[in-house]
PDB file of C-alpha atoms in Angstrom:
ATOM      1  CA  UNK A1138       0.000   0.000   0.000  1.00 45.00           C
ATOM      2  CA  UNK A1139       1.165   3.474  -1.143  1.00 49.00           C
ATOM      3  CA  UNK A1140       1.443   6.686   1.327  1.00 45.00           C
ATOM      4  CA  UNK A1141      -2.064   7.402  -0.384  1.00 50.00           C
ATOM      5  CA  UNK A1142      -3.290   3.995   0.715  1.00 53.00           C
ATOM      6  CA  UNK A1143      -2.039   4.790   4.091  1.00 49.00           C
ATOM      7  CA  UNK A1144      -3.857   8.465   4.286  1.00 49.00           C
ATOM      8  CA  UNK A1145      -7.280   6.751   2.940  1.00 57.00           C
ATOM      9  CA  UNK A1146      -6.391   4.172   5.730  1.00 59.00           C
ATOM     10  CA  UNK A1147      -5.595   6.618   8.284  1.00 56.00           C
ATOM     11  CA  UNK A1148      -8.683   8.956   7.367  1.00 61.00           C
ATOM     12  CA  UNK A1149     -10.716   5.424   7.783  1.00 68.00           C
ATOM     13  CA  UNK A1150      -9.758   4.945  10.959  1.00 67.00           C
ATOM     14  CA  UNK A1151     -10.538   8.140  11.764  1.00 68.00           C
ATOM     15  CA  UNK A1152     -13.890   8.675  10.903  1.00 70.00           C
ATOM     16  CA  UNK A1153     -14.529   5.025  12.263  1.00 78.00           C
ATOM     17  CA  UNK A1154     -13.601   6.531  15.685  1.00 77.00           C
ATOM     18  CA  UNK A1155     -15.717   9.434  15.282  1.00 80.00           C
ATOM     19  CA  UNK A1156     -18.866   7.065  14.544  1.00 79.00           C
ATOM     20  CA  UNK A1157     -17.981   4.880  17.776  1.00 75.00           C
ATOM     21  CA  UNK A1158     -17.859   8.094  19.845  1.00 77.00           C
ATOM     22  CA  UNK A1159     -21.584   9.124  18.087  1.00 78.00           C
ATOM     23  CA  UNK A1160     -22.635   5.597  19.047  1.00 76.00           C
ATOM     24  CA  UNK A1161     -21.478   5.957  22.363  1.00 72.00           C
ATOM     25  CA  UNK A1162     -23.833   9.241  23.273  1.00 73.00           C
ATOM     26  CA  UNK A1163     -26.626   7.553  24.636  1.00 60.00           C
ATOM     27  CA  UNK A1164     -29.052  10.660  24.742  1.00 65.00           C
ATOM     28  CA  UNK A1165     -31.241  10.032  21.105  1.00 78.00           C
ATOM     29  CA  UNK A1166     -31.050  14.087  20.837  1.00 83.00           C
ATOM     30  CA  UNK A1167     -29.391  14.965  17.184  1.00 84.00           C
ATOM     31  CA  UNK A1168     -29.023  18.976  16.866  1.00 89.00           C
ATOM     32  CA  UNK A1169     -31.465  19.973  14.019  1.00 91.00           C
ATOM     33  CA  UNK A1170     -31.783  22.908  11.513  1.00 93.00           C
ATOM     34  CA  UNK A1171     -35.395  23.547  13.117  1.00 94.00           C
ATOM     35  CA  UNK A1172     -33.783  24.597  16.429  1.00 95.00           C
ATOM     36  CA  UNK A1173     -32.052  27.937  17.080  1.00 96.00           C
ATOM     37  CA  UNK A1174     -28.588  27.696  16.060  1.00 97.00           C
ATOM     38  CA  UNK A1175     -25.999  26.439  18.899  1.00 96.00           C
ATOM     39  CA  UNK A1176     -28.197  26.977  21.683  1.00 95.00           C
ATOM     40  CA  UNK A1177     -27.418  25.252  24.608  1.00 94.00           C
ATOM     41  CA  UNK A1178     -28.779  21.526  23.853  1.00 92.00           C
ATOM     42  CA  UNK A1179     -26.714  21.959  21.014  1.00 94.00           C
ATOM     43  CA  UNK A1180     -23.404  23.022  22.634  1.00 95.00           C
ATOM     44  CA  UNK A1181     -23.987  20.485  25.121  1.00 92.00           C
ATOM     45  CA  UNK A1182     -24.196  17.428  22.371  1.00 93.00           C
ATOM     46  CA  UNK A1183     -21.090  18.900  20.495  1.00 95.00           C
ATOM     47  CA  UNK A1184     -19.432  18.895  23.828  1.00 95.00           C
ATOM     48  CA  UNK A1185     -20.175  15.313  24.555  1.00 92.00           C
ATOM     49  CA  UNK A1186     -19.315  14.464  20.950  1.00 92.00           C
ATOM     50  CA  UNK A1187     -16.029  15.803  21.312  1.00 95.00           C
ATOM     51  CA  UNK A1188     -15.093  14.637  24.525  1.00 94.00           C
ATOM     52  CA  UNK A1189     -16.249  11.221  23.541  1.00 91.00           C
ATOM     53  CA  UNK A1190     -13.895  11.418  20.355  1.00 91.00           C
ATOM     54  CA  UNK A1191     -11.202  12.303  22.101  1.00 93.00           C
ATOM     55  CA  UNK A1192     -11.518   9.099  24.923  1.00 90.00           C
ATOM     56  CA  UNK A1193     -11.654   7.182  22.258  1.00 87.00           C
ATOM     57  CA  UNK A1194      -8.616   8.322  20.673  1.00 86.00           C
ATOM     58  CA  UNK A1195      -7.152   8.223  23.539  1.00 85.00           C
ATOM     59  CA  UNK A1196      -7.929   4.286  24.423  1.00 84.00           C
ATOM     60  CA  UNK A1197      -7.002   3.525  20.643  1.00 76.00           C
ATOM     61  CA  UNK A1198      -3.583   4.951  21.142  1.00 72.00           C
ATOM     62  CA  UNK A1199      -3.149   3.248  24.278  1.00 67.00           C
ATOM     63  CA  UNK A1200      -3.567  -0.084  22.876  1.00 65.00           C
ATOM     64  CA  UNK A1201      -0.878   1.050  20.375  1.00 62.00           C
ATOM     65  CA  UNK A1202       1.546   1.629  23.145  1.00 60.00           C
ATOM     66  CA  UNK A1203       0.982  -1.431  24.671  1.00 60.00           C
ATOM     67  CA  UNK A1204       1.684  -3.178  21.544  1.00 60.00           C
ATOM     68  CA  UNK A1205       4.798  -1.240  21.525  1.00 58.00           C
ATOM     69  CA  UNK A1206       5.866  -2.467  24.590  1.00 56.00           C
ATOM     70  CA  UNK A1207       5.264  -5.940  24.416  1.00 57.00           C
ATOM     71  CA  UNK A1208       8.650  -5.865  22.829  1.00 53.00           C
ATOM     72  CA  UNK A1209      10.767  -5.570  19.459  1.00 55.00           C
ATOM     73  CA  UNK A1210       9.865  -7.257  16.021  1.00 59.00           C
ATOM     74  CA  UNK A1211      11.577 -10.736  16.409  1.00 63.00           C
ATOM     75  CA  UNK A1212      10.772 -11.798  12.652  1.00 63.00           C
ATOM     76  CA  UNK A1213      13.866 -14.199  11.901  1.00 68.00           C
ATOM     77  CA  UNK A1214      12.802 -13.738   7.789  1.00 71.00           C
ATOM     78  CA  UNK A1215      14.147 -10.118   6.628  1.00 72.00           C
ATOM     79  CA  UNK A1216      10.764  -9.589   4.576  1.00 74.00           C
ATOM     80  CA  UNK A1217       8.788 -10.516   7.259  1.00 69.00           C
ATOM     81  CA  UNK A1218      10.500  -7.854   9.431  1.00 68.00           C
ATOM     82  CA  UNK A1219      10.868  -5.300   6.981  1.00 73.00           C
ATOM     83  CA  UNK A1220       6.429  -6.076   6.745  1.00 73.00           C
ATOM     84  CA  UNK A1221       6.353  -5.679  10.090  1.00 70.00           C
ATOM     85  CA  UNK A1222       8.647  -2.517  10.533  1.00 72.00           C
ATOM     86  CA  UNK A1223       6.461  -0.749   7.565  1.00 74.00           C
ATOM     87  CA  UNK A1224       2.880  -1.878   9.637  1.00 70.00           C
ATOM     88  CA  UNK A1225       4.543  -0.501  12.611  1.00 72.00           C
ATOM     89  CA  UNK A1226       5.552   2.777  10.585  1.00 76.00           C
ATOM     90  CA  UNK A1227       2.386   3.115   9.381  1.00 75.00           C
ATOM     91  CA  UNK A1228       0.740   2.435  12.525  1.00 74.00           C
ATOM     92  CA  UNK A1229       2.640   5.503  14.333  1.00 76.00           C
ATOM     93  CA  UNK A1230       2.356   8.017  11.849  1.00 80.00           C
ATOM     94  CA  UNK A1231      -1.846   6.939  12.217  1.00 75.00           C
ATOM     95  CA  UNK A1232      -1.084   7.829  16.138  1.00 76.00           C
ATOM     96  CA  UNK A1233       0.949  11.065  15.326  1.00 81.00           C
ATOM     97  CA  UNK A1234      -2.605  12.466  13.507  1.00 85.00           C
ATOM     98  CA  UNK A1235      -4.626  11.213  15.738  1.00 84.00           C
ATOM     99  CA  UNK A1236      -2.558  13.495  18.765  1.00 86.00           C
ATOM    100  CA  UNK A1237      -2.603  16.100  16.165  1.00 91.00           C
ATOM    101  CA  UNK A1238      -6.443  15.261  15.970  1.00 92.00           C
ATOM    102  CA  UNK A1239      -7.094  15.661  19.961  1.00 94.00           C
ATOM    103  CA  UNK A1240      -5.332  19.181  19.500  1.00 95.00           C
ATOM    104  CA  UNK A1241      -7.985  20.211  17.340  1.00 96.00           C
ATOM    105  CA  UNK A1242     -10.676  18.862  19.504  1.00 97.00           C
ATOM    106  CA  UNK A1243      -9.039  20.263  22.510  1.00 97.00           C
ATOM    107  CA  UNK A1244      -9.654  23.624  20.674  1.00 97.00           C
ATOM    108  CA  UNK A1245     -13.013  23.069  19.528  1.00 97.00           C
ATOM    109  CA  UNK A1246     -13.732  22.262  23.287  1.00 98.00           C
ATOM    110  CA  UNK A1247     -11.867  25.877  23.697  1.00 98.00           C
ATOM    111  CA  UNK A1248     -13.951  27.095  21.141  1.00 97.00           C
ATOM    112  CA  UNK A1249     -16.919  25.853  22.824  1.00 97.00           C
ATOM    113  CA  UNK A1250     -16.162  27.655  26.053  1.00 97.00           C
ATOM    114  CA  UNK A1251     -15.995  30.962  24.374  1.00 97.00           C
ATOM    115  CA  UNK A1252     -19.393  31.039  22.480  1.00 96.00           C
ATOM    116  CA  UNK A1253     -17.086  31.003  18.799  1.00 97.00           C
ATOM    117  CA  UNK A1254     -17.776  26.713  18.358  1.00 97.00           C
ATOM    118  CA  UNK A1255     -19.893  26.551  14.758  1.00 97.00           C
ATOM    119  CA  UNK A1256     -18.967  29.744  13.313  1.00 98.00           C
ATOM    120  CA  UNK A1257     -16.388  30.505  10.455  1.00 97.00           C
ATOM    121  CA  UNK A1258     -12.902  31.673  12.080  1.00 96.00           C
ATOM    122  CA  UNK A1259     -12.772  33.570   8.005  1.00 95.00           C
ATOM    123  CA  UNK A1260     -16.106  35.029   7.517  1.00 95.00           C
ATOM    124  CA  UNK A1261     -17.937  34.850  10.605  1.00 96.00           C
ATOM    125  CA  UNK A1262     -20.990  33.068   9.745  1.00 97.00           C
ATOM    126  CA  UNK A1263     -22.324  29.497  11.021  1.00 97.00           C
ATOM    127  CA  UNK A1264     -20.383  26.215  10.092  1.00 97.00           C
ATOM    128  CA  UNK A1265     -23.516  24.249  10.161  1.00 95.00           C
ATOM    129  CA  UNK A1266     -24.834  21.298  11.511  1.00 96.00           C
ATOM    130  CA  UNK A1267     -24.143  18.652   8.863  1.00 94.00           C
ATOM    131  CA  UNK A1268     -21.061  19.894   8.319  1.00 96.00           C
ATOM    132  CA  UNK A1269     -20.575  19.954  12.462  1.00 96.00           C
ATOM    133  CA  UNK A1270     -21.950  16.460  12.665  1.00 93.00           C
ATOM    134  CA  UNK A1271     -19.134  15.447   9.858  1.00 92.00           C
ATOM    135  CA  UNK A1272     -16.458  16.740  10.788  1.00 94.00           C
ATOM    136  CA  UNK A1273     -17.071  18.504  14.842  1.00 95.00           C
ATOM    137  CA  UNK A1274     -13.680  20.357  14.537  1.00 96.00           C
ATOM    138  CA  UNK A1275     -14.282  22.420  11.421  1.00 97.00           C
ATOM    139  CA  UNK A1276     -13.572  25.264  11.705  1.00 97.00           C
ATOM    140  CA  UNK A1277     -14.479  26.859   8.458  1.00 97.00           C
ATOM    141  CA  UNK A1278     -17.569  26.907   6.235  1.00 96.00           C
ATOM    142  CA  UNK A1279     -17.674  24.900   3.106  1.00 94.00           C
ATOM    143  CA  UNK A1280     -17.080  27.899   0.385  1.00 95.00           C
ATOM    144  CA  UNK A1281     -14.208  29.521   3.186  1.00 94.00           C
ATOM    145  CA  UNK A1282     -12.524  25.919   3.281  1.00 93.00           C
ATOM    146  CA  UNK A1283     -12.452  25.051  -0.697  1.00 93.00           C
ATOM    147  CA  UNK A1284     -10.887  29.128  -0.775  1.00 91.00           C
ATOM    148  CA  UNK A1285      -8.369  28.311   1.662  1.00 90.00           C
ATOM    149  CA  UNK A1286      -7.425  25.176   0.018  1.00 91.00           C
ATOM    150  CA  UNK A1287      -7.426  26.812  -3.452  1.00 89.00           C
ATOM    151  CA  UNK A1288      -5.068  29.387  -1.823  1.00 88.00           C
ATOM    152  CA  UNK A1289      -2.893  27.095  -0.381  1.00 86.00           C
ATOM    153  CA  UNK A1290      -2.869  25.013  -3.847  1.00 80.00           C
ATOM    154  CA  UNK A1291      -1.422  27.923  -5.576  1.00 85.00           C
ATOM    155  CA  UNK A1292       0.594  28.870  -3.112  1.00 74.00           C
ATOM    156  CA  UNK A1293       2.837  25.411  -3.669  1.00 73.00           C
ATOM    157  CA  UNK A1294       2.209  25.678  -7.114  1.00 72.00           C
ATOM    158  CA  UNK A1295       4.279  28.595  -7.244  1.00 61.00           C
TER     159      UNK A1295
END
């Protein structure tokens, strides 16, 4: 498997976590477009979303650690150890974005505490809630997002 492969892999994972922390919110409430925008039931859900999320990270990269520990690859077959070495590779670069993933929660939780979670750091206006259900640490609407990435497109382009 490619780095692509790995990415797609890694963004799997990911959003695989994300649906075991939605799972795990026992309260059948799901913020809708009828209600006023991030009022409190709403902040409330995010907030247990996010914390949930991040547990789960958490316990996921704990398991990792104690894999780790249980001791060195002891493959006596080079290709079996050089497998192994490239699972474990690709298994701690999936860690390193998930810590950079609880950094982001940790400042959507931030976010949260200030009144600012669900609203556009760029223009202002709300996120939204499918978006917010998606992806709970955007940050940016849709149209400010694609702009930013077209931005940052050209900007290595150059």
């Amino acid at each position: 498997m490619g780095l692509e492969g790995d990415m797609a892999s890694a963004a799997s994972d990911e959003i695989d976590i994300l649906e075991k922390a939605k799972r795990l919110i026992t309260e059948d409430y799901v913020p809708s477009e009828d209600e006023e925008y991030m009022n409190e039931r709403q902040q409330a859900y995010f907030r247990m979303l996010l914390i949930e999320w991040k547990r789960s990270i958490h316990s996921a990269a704990g398991q990792t650690l104690q894999s780790l520990a249980d001791g060195p690859i002891r493959e006596a077959d080079l290709t079996d150890r050089a497998s192994s070495e490239t699972d474990w590779g690709i298994e701690l670069r999936t860690r390193d974005r998930q810590r950079k993933l609880v950094s982001k929660i940790d400042a959507a939780l931030r976010r949260l505490d200030e009144g600012e979670y669900g609203y556009c750091e760029v223009t202002g206006d709300p996120i939204g809630l499918r978006r917010l259900i998606a992806r709970p640490v955007a940050t940016m609407t849709v149209e400010a997002q694609e702009a930013h990435e077209r931005r940052e497109k050209i900007s290595r382009d150059d």
